[in-house]
Coordinates of C-alpha atoms in Angstrom, one line a residue:
M920 CA 170.7 257.4 -21.9
L921 CA 174.1 257.7 -23.5
A922 CA 177.0 259.6 -21.9
T923 CA 177.1 261.8 -25.0
T924 CA 174.0 263.6 -23.8
Q925 CA 176.0 264.8 -20.8
G926 CA 178.5 266.9 -22.7
A927 CA 180.6 264.6 -24.9
Q928 CA 180.4 265.3 -28.7
R929 CA 180.8 261.7 -29.8
P930 CA 179.8 258.3 -28.4
T931 CA 182.5 257.0 -26.1
V932 CA 183.9 253.5 -26.6
M933 CA 185.8 251.2 -24.4
I934 CA 187.5 248.0 -25.8
A935 CA 188.4 244.8 -24.0
D936 CA 190.2 241.9 -25.7
K937 CA 192.9 239.5 -24.6
S938 CA 194.9 239.9 -27.8
P939 CA 197.1 243.0 -27.9
V940 CA 197.0 242.9 -31.7
V941 CA 193.2 243.0 -31.7
R942 CA 193.1 245.8 -29.1
S943 CA 195.6 247.9 -31.0
G944 CA 193.9 247.3 -34.4
L945 CA 190.4 248.0 -33.1
R946 CA 191.5 251.2 -31.3
D947 CA 193.2 252.5 -34.4
F948 CA 190.4 251.6 -36.8
I949 CA 187.6 253.0 -34.6
T950 CA 189.5 256.2 -33.9
R951 CA 190.2 256.8 -37.6
D952 CA 186.5 256.4 -38.4
G953 CA 186.1 259.7 -36.6
R954 CA 182.6 259.2 -35.2
F955 CA 183.6 257.8 -31.8
D956 CA 185.9 258.7 -28.9
V957 CA 187.9 255.6 -27.8
L958 CA 188.6 255.9 -24.1
D959 CA 190.8 252.9 -23.6
A960 CA 191.6 249.3 -24.6
V961 CA 192.1 246.8 -21.8
A962 CA 193.2 243.2 -21.6
S963 CA 190.9 241.7 -19.0
G964 CA 187.3 241.6 -18.1
T965 CA 188.0 242.8 -14.6
E966 CA 189.8 245.9 -15.9
F967 CA 186.9 246.5 -18.3
V968 CA 184.2 246.5 -15.7
S969 CA 186.3 248.6 -13.4
A970 CA 187.0 251.1 -16.2
I971 CA 183.3 251.6 -17.2
E972 CA 182.4 252.0 -13.5
Q973 CA 184.9 254.7 -13.0
R974 CA 184.3 256.4 -16.4
P975 CA 180.8 256.1 -17.8
T976 CA 181.0 254.7 -21.3
D977 CA 178.4 254.6 -24.1
I978 CA 179.6 251.5 -26.0
G979 CA 181.8 248.6 -24.9
I980 CA 183.4 246.3 -27.4
I981 CA 184.4 243.0 -25.8
G982 CA 185.8 239.6 -26.7
W983 CA 184.2 236.5 -25.3
S984 CA 187.2 234.7 -23.7
F985 CA 189.6 236.3 -21.2
P986 CA 192.2 234.9 -18.9
D987 CA 190.2 236.0 -15.9
T988 CA 186.6 235.8 -17.0
T989 CA 184.2 235.4 -19.9
G990 CA 182.0 237.7 -21.9
A991 CA 179.0 236.2 -20.2
E992 CA 180.4 237.1 -16.8
I993 CA 181.1 240.7 -18.0
L994 CA 177.5 241.1 -19.2
S995 CA 176.2 239.6 -15.9
A996 CA 178.3 242.1 -13.9
I997 CA 177.0 245.0 -16.0
K998 CA 173.4 243.9 -15.3
R999 CA 174.0 243.4 -11.6
R1000 CA 175.7 246.8 -11.2
H1001 CA 173.1 248.6 -13.4
L1002 CA 175.7 250.1 -15.6
G1003 CA 174.5 251.9 -18.7
T1004 CA 177.2 250.8 -21.2
R1005 CA 175.8 249.0 -24.3
I1006 CA 177.9 246.0 -25.1
V1007 CA 178.9 244.8 -28.6
V1008 CA 180.4 241.3 -28.5
Y1009 CA 183.3 240.9 -31.0
T1010 CA 184.3 237.3 -31.1
G1011 CA 185.6 234.4 -33.1
E1012 CA 183.9 231.9 -30.9
P1013 CA 181.9 229.4 -33.0
G1014 CA 178.4 228.1 -32.4
K1015 CA 175.0 229.6 -31.5
E1016 CA 175.3 229.1 -27.8
V1017 CA 177.6 232.1 -27.4
L1018 CA 175.2 234.3 -29.3
R1019 CA 172.3 232.8 -27.3
Q1020 CA 174.0 233.7 -24.0
A1021 CA 175.0 237.2 -25.3
I1022 CA 171.4 238.0 -26.2
R1023 CA 170.0 236.6 -23.0
L1024 CA 172.4 238.6 -20.9
G1025 CA 171.6 241.9 -22.7
A1026 CA 174.2 242.4 -25.4
W1027 CA 173.2 245.1 -28.0
G1028 CA 175.4 243.8 -30.7
F1029 CA 177.2 240.6 -31.8
I1030 CA 179.9 240.7 -34.5
S1031 CA 182.2 237.9 -35.8
K1032 CA 185.9 238.6 -36.1
S1033 CA 185.7 237.2 -39.6
D1034 CA 183.6 240.2 -40.6
E1035 CA 185.2 243.2 -42.2
P1036 CA 186.1 246.0 -39.6
T1037 CA 183.6 248.3 -41.4
V1038 CA 180.8 246.0 -40.2
L1039 CA 181.9 246.5 -36.6
V1040 CA 182.0 250.3 -36.8
E1041 CA 178.6 250.4 -38.5
S1042 CA 177.3 248.2 -35.7
I1043 CA 178.7 250.6 -33.1
A1044 CA 177.0 253.4 -34.8
A1045 CA 173.7 251.5 -34.9
V1046 CA 174.0 250.6 -31.2
A1047 CA 174.8 254.3 -30.3
R1048 CA 171.5 255.2 -32.0
G1049 CA 169.6 252.8 -29.9
R1050 CA 169.4 249.9 -32.4
M1051 CA 170.5 246.3 -31.8
S1052 CA 172.9 244.9 -34.3
L1053 CA 172.8 241.1 -34.5
P1054 CA 173.5 238.5 -37.2
Y1055 CA 170.6 237.7 -39.6
I1056 CA 169.5 234.5 -38.0
D1057 CA 166.4 232.9 -36.5
L1058 CA 166.2 234.8 -33.2
Q1059 CA 163.2 232.8 -32.1
A1060 CA 165.3 229.6 -32.2
L1061 CA 168.0 231.3 -30.1
T1062 CA 165.6 232.6 -27.5
T1063 CA 163.8 229.3 -27.1
D1064 CA 164.5 227.8 -23.7
P1065 CA 167.3 225.2 -24.4
F1066 CA 166.2 223.2 -21.3
S1067 CA 162.7 222.5 -22.9
E1068 CA 164.3 219.9 -25.1
L1069 CA 165.9 217.9 -22.3
T1070 CA 164.5 214.5 -21.2
S1071 CA 163.6 213.9 -17.6
R1072 CA 166.8 211.8 -17.3
E1073 CA 168.9 214.7 -18.7
R1074 CA 167.3 217.2 -16.4
E1075 CA 168.1 214.8 -13.5
L1076 CA 171.7 214.6 -14.6
L1077 CA 172.0 218.4 -15.0
T1078 CA 170.8 218.9 -11.4
A1079 CA 173.4 216.4 -10.3
L1080 CA 176.1 218.3 -12.1
A1081 CA 175.0 221.5 -10.5
N1082 CA 175.3 219.8 -7.1
G1083 CA 178.9 218.9 -7.9
W1084 CA 178.4 215.1 -8.4
T1085 CA 181.1 213.2 -10.3
N1086 CA 180.2 210.7 -13.0
L1087 CA 180.8 207.9 -10.5
Q1088 CA 178.5 209.4 -7.9
I1089 CA 175.8 209.9 -10.5
A1090 CA 176.1 206.4 -11.7
S1091 CA 175.9 205.0 -8.1
R1092 CA 173.1 207.2 -6.8
I1093 CA 170.9 207.0 -9.9
G1094 CA 171.6 203.3 -10.6
I1095 CA 173.0 203.4 -14.1
S1096 CA 176.4 202.5 -15.5
R1097 CA 179.2 205.1 -16.0
N1098 CA 179.0 204.6 -19.7
T1099 CA 175.3 205.4 -19.6
V1100 CA 176.1 208.5 -17.7
K1101 CA 178.6 209.6 -20.3
Y1102 CA 176.1 208.9 -23.1
H1103 CA 173.4 211.0 -21.4
L1104 CA 175.9 213.8 -20.7
K1105 CA 177.0 213.9 -24.3
N1106 CA 173.3 214.3 -25.4
L1107 CA 172.8 216.9 -22.7
Y1108 CA 175.8 219.0 -23.9
D1109 CA 174.8 218.8 -27.5
K1110 CA 171.3 220.0 -26.7
L1111 CA 172.5 222.9 -24.6
G1112 CA 175.2 223.8 -27.2
V1113 CA 178.1 223.5 -24.6
S1114 CA 181.2 221.3 -24.6
N1115 CA 181.7 220.4 -20.9
R1116 CA 180.1 220.1 -17.5
A1117 CA 181.4 223.5 -16.3
M1118 CA 179.6 225.3 -19.2
A1119 CA 176.4 223.3 -18.7
V1120 CA 176.4 224.2 -15.0
A1121 CA 177.1 227.9 -15.7
L1122 CA 174.2 228.0 -18.2
Y1123 CA 171.9 226.2 -15.7
M1124 CA 172.8 228.6 -12.9
Q1125 CA 172.4 231.7 -15.1
T1126 CA 169.0 230.6 -16.3
T1127 CA 168.0 229.8 -12.7
M1128 CA 169.0 233.3 -11.6
D1129 CA 167.2 234.9 -14.5
Q1130 CA 164.0 233.2 -13.5
R1131 CA 164.1 234.4 -9.9

């Protein structure tokens, strides 16, 4: 239930982005639209989560990368704390993996920073009405388990990464060369849509928690 049903006349909005230019621009544009009440615009994920805990907010507009956290961690925190804020991710991050994570973690909207600002405000309005606002893409492909495409060797390596093993340890314990480890890891990252081991482990851990 939106906070607007508890007395406010317009849906309330909280903005979080690491760029002061983006924060200022979004605040001004959304305010001028006239349909929303912008409560604040903060620079970090920690500030954002704290703000919506202290002041119930209908819609949150967040970037994906922050100095202290990520959009995925913000969405996870909102889920853990059972906060009612509906999140619209506003990002310039390329690739489908960011969108995949956002959808899996409960985002209501996903807008590219390359879109016109009017697209964002219409998405906010749609989300305020209880409708998801996502790019026109194959959602079935996005929601397919990315781990289903991994080979048994790649799954073995992913488990090793999650256990904190280095490439040298993996090569030694599994009995393959370090170059072979690198080859398998490259294929693993490509299939998961990530660029490094930290992102692969984060995705693995999040999926493991979701399945509990």
